[in-house]
CSV table of C-alpha atoms (C1' of nucleotides) in Angstrom, one decimal:
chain,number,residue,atom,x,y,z
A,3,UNK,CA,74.4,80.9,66.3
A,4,UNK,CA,77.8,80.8,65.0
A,5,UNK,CA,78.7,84.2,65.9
A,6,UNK,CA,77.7,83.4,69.3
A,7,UNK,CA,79.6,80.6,70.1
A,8,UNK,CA,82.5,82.4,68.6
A,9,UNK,CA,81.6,85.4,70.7
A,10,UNK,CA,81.7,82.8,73.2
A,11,UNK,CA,85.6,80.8,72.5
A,12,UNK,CA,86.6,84.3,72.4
A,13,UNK,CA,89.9,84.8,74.9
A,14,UNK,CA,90.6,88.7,75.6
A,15,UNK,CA,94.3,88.5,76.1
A,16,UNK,CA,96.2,92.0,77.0
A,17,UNK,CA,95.8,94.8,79.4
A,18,UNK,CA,92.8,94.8,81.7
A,19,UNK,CA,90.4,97.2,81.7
A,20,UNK,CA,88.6,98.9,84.9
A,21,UNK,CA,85.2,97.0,83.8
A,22,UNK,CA,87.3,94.0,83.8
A,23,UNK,CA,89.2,94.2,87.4
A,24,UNK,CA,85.7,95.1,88.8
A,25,UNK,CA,83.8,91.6,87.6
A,26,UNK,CA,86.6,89.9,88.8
A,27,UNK,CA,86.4,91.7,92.2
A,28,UNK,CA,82.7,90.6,92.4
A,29,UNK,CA,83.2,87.5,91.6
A,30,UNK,CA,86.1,87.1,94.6
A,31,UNK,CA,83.7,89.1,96.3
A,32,UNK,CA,81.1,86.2,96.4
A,33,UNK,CA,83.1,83.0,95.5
A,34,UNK,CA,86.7,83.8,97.3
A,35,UNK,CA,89.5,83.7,95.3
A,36,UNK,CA,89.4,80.2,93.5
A,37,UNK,CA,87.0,78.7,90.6
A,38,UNK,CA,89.3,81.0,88.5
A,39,UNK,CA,87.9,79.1,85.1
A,40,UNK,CA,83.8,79.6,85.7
A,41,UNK,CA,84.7,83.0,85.3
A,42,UNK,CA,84.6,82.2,81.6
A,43,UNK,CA,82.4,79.8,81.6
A,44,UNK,CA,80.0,81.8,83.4
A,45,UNK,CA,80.7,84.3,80.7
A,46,UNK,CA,81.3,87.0,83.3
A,47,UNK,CA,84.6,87.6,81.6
A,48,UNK,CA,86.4,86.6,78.0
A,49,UNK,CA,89.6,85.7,79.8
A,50,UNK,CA,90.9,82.5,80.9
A,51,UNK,CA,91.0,81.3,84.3
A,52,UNK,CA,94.6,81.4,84.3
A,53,UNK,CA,94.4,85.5,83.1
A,54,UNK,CA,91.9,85.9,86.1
A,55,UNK,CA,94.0,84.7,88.2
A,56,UNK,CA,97.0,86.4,87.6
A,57,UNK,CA,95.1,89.3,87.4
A,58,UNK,CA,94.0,88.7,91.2
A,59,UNK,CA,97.2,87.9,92.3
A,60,UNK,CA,99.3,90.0,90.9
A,61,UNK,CA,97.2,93.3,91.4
A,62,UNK,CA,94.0,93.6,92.4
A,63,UNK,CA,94.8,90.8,96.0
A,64,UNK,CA,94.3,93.5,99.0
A,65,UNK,CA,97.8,94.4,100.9
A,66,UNK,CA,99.8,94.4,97.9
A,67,UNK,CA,102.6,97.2,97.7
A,68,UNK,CA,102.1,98.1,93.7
A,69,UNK,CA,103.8,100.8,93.0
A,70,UNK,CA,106.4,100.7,96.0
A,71,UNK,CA,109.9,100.0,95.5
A,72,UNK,CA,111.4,97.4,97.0
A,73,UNK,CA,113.5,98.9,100.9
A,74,UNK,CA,117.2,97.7,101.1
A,75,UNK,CA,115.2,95.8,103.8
A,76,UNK,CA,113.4,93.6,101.0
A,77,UNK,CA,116.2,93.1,99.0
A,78,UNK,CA,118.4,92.2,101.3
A,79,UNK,CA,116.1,89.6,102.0
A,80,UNK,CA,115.5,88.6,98.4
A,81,UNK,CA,119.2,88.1,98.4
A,82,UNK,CA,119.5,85.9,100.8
A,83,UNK,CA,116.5,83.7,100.1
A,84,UNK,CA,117.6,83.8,96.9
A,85,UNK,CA,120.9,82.4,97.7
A,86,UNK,CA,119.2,79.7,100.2
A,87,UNK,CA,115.7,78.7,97.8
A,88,UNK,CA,117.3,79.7,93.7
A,89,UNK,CA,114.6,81.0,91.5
A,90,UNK,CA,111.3,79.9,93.3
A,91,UNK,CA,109.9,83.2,93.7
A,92,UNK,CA,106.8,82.6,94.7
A,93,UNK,CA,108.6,81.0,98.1
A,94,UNK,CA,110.8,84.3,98.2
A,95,UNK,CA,107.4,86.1,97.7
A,96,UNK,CA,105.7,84.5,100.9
A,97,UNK,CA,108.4,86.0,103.1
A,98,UNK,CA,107.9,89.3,102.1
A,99,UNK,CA,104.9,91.0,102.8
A,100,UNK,CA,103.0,92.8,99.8
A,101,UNK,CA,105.4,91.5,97.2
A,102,UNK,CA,104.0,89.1,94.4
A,103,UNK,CA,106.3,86.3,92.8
A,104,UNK,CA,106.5,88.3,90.0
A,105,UNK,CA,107.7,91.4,91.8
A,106,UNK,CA,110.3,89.7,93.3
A,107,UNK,CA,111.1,88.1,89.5
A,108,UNK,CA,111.1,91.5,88.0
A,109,UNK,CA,113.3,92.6,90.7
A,110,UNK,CA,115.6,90.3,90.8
A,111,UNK,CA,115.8,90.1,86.8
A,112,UNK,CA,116.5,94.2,86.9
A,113,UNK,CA,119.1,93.7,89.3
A,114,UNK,CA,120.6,91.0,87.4
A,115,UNK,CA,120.5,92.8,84.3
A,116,UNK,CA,122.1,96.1,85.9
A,117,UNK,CA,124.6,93.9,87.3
A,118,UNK,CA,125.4,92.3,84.0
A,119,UNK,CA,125.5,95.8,82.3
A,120,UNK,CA,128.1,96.8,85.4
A,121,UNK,CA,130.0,94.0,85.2
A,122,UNK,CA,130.2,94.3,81.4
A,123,UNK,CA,131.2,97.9,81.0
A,124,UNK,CA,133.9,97.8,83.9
A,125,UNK,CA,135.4,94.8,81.3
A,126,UNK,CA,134.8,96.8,78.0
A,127,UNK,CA,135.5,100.4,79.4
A,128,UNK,CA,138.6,99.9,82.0
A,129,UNK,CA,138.9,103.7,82.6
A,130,UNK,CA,135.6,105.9,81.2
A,131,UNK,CA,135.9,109.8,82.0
A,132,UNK,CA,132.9,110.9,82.0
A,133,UNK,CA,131.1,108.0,84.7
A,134,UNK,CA,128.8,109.1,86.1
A,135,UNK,CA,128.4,105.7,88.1
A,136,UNK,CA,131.6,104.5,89.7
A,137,UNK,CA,132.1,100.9,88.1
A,138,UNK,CA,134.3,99.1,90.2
A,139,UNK,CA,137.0,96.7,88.2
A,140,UNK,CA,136.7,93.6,89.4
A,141,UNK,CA,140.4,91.7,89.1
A,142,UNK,CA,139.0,88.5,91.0
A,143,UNK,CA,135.6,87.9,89.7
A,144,UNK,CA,135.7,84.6,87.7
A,145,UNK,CA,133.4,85.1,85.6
A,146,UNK,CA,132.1,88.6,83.9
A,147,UNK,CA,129.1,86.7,81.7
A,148,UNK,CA,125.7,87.9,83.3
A,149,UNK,CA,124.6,85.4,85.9
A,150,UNK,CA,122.0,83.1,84.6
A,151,UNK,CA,118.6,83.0,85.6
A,152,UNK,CA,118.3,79.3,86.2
A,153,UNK,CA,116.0,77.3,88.1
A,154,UNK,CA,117.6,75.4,91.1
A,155,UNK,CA,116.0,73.0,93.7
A,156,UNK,CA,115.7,74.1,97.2
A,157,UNK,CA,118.9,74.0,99.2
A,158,UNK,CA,121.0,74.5,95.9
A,159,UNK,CA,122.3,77.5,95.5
A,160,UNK,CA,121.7,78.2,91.6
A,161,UNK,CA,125.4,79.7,91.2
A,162,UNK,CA,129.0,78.3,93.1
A,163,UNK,CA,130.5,79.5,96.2
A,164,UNK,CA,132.8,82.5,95.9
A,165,UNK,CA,135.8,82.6,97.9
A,166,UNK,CA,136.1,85.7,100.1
A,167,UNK,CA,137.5,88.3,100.0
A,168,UNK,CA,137.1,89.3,96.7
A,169,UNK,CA,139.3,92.6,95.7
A,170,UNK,CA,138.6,94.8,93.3
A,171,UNK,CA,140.7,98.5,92.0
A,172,UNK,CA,139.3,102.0,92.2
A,173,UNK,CA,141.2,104.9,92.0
A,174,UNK,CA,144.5,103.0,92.1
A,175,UNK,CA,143.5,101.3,95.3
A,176,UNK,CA,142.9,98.0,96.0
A,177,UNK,CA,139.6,97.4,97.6
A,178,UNK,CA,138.9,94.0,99.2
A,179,UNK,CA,135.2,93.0,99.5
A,180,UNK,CA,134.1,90.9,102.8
A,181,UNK,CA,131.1,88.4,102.6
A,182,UNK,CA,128.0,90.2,103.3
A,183,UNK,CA,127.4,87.6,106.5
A,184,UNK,CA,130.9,89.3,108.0
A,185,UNK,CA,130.1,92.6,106.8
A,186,UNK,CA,126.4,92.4,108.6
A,187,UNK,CA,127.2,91.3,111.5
A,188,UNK,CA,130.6,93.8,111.8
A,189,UNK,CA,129.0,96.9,110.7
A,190,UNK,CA,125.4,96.9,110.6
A,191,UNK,CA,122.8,96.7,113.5
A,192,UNK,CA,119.7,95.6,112.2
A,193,UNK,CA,116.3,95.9,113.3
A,194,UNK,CA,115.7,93.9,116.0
A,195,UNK,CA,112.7,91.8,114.5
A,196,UNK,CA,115.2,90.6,112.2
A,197,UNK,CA,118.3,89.7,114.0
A,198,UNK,CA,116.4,88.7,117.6
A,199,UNK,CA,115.3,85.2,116.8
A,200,UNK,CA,117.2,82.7,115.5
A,201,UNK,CA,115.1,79.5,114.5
A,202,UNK,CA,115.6,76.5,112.4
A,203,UNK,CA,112.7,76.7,109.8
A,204,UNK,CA,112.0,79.8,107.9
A,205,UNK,CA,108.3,81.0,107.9
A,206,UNK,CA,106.8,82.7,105.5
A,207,UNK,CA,105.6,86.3,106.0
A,208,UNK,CA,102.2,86.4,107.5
A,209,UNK,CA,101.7,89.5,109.2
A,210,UNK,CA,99.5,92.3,107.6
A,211,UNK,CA,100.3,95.2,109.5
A,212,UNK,CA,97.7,97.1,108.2
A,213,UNK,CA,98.3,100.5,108.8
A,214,UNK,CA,101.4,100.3,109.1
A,215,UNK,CA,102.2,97.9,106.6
A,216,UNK,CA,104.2,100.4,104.2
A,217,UNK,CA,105.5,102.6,107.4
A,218,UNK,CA,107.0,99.5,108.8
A,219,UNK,CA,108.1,96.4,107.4
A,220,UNK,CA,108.8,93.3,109.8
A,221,UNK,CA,111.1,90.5,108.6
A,222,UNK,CA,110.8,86.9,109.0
A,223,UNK,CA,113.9,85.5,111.1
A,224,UNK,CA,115.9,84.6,108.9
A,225,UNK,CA,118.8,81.9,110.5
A,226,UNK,CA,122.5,82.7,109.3
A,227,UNK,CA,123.7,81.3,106.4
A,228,UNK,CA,126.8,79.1,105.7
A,229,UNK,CA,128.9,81.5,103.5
A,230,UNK,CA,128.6,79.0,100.7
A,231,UNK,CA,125.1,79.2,100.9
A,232,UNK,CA,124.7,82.2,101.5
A,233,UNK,CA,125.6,84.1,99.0
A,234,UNK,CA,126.7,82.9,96.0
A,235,UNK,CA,128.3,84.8,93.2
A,236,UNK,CA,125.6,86.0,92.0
A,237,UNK,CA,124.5,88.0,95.1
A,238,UNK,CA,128.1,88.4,96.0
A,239,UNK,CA,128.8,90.6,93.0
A,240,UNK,CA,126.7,92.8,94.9
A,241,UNK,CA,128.7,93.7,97.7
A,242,UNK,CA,131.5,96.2,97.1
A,243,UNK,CA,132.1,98.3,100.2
A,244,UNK,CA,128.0,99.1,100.7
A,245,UNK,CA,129.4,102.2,102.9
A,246,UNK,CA,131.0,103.6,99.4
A,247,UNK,CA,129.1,106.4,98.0
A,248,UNK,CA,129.1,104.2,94.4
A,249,UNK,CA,127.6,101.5,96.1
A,250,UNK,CA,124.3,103.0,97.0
A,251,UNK,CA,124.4,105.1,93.5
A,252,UNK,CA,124.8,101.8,91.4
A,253,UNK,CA,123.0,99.1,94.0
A,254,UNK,CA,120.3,100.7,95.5
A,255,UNK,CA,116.8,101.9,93.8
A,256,UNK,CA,116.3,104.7,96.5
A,257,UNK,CA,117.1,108.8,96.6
A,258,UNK,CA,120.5,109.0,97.8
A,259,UNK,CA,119.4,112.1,100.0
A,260,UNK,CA,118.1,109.8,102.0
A,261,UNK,CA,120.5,108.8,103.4
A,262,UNK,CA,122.2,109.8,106.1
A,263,UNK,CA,124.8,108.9,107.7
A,264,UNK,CA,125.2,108.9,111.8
A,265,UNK,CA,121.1,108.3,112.3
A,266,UNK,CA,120.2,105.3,113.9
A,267,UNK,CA,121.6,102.5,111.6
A,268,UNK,CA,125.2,102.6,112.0
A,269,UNK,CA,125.5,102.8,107.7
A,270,UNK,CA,123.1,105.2,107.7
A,271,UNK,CA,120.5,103.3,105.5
A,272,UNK,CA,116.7,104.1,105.8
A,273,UNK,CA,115.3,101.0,106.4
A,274,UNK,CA,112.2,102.0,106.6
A,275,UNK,CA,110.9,104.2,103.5
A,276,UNK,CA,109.3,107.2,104.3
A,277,UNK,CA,105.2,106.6,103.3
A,278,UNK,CA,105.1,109.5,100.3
A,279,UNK,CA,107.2,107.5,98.9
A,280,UNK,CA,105.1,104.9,97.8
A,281,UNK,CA,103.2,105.4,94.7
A,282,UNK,CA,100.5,103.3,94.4
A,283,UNK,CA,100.1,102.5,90.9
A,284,UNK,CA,97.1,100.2,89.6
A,285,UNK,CA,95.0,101.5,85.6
A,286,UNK,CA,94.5,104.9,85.9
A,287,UNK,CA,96.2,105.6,89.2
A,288,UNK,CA,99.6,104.9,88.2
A,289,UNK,CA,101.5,107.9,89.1
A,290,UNK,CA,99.0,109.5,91.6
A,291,UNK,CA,101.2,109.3,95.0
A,292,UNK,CA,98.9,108.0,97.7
A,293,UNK,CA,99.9,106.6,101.0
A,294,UNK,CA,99.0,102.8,101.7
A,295,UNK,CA,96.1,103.9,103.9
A,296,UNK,CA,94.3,105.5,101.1
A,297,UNK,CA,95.0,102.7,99.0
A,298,UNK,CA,93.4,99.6,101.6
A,299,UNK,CA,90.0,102.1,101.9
A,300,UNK,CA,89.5,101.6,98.2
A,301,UNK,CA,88.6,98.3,98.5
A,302,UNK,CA,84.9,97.3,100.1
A,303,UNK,CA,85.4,96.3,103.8
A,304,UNK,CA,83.6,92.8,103.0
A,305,UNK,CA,86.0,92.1,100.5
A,306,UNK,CA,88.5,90.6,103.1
A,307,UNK,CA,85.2,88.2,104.0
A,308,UNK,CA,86.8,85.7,102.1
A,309,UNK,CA,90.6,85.9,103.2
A,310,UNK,CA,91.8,83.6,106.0
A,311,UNK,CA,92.5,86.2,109.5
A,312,UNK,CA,95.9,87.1,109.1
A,313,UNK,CA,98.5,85.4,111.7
A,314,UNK,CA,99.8,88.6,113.7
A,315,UNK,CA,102.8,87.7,116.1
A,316,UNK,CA,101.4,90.6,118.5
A,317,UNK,CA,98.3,88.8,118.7
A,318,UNK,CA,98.4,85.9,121.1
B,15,DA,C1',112.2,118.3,70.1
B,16,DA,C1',113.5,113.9,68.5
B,17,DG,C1',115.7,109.7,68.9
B,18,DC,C1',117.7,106.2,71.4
B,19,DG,C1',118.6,103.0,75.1
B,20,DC,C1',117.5,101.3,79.4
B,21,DA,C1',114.5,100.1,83.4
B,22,DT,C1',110.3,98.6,84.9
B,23,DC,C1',106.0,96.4,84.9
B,24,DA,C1',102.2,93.6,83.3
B,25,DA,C1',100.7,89.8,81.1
B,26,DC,C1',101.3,85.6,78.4
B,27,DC,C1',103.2,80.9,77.6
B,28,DG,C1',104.6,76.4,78.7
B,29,DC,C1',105.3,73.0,82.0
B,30,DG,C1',104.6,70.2,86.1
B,31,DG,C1',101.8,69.0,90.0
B,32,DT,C1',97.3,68.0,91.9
B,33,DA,C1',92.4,67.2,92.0
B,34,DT,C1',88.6,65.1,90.0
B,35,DA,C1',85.6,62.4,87.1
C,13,DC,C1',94.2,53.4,87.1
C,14,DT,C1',93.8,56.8,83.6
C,15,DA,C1',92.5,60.9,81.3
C,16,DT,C1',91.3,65.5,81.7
C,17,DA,C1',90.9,69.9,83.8
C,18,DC,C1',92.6,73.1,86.7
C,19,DC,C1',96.0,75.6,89.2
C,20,DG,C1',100.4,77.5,90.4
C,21,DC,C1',105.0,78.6,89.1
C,22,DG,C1',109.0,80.2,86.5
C,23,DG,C1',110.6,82.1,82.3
C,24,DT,C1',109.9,85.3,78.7
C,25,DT,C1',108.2,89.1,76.1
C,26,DG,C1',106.0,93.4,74.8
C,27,DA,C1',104.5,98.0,76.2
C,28,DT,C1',105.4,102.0,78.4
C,29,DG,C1',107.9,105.6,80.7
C,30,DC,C1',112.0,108.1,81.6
C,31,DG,C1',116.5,110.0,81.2
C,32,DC,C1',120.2,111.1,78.3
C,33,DT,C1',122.3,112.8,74.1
DNA sequence: AAGCGCATCAACCGCGGTATA
DNA sequence: CTATACCGCGGTTGATGCGCT
């Protein structure tokens, strides 16, 4: 009796196992995804209904990109919904299809922290030898603490307005970094499902391309930014010249071989990854490459019973 | 090969908002 | 109206993997 009801307050709390993942499929299967708590209570699972749900939403939801890094594409965007909304990544996380809140968090926090590092080492090390990295040596950056991650309500930028342009040294030469608003719209074209509407309200992410949904990633319209919005120093820290060869190495997650410069984009950035390169990565798969199409047929077809019919734009 | 540091990711915790009894 | 349960979000932490020395 008493073992029993213990067996029964007993909360699993770590990793999830395969077993696990597939009672909660079943029971999204039949219920939808809500009525996280009965879970327990039904003693399908020892886990809370908070743990279920996490579980759900963070990897086992269909269309989610585990595994793939985020495109210059997505962070681009984090950046500047970062800069508009502060830390409310779950907000971020709606405009960007496949990405979780706490992708976008764990993003964002590596960033930060490689930023941080950057910043700290071009203070400490004015001159290393043997860099591998270029660090840039920032003369007119206010502050060289790591940003903080702090919450900010919407329409409050969570750091203050940098004045532009910044300038930097490398190699004895004075660099002088633009605003990436200026820098956009002087030397990069960019696809036209990002830059052809202009509208008042964001709107979250809503189209599940499916198919195509790792080939080809399709952007909210995201409306200009005041510079003082827009990126704040945070984000700004970002931006040395994004056409220098140290830029891509230290700034962007992706195999500098692919890029290449002259192809469509003016900078020569792939905007779209290429689909091998998306490792799907969920229990026992993580490190199998599989392409996004092989991922969506694991999951039973009646599984999306439940989910409302994705809003396509193509689809009047 | 071992040790170390760093990056990434998955999961937990605490808090606040909302729904319901 | 209030108490409670539930849900969702943001912050944090621990585990793991990887690259470098």
């Amino acid at each position: 009796m008493h073992g029993k009801k213990e067996q029964e307050d007993y909360i699993r709390k770590g990793p999830w196992k395969a077993e696990e993942d597939e009672v909660l499929l079943n029971h999204v299967k039949k219920y939808g995804p809500r009525d996280w708590s009965s879970i327990r209570s039904k003693g399908l699972l020892h886990r809370t209904g908070k743990s279920c749900r996490l579980r759900w939403v963070n990897k086992l939801r269909p269309n989610l990109k585990n595994g793939c890094k985020f495109s210059l594409e997505e962070e681009k965007v984090v950046i500047e919904l970062q800069a508009q909304f502060g830390n409310r990544w779950a907000k971020i996380a709606s405009y960007l299809s496949g990405r979780t809140d706490n992708d976008v968090k764990n993003f964002w926090s590596s960033r930060q922290k490689r930023l941080a590092r950057i910043l700290h080492t071009s203070a400490t090390t004015p001159k290393s030898k043997k860099n591998k990295t270029k660090v840039p040596t920032f003369l007119d950056v206010p502050t060289l603490e790591a940003p903080k991650l702090s919450s900010s309500s919407e329409g409050e930028p969570s750091s203050k307005p940098q004045s532009y342009p910044l300038e930097y040294i490398e190699n004895s030469e004075v660099i002088k970094m633009v605003s990436l608003p200026d820098l956009m719209k002087s030397q990069i074209e960019l696809p036209t499902s990002y830059t052809s509407h202009v509208e008042q309200e964001l709107t979250p992410f809503e189209s599940y391309k499916s198919t195509e949904q790792c080939q080809q990633i399709s952007f909210p319209q995201i409306p200009e930014l005041p510079n003082h919005l827009a990126f704040p120093m945070e984000s700004q820290d970002l931006l040395p010249r994004i056409d220098e060869p140290c830029f891509i190495e230290d700034f962007c997650p992706l195999d500098a071989s692919e890029f290449e410069i002259g192809s469509q984009h003016p900078i020569g950035f792939p905007f779209f990854e290429s689909p091998a390169s998306y490792r799907i990565g969920t229990g026992d798969a993580i490190g199998n490459t599989k392409s996004c199409d092989s991922f969506f047929d694991d999951f039973p077809v009646d599984m999306f019973d439940h989910m409302d019919p994705p809003a396509s734009p193509s689809n009047h």
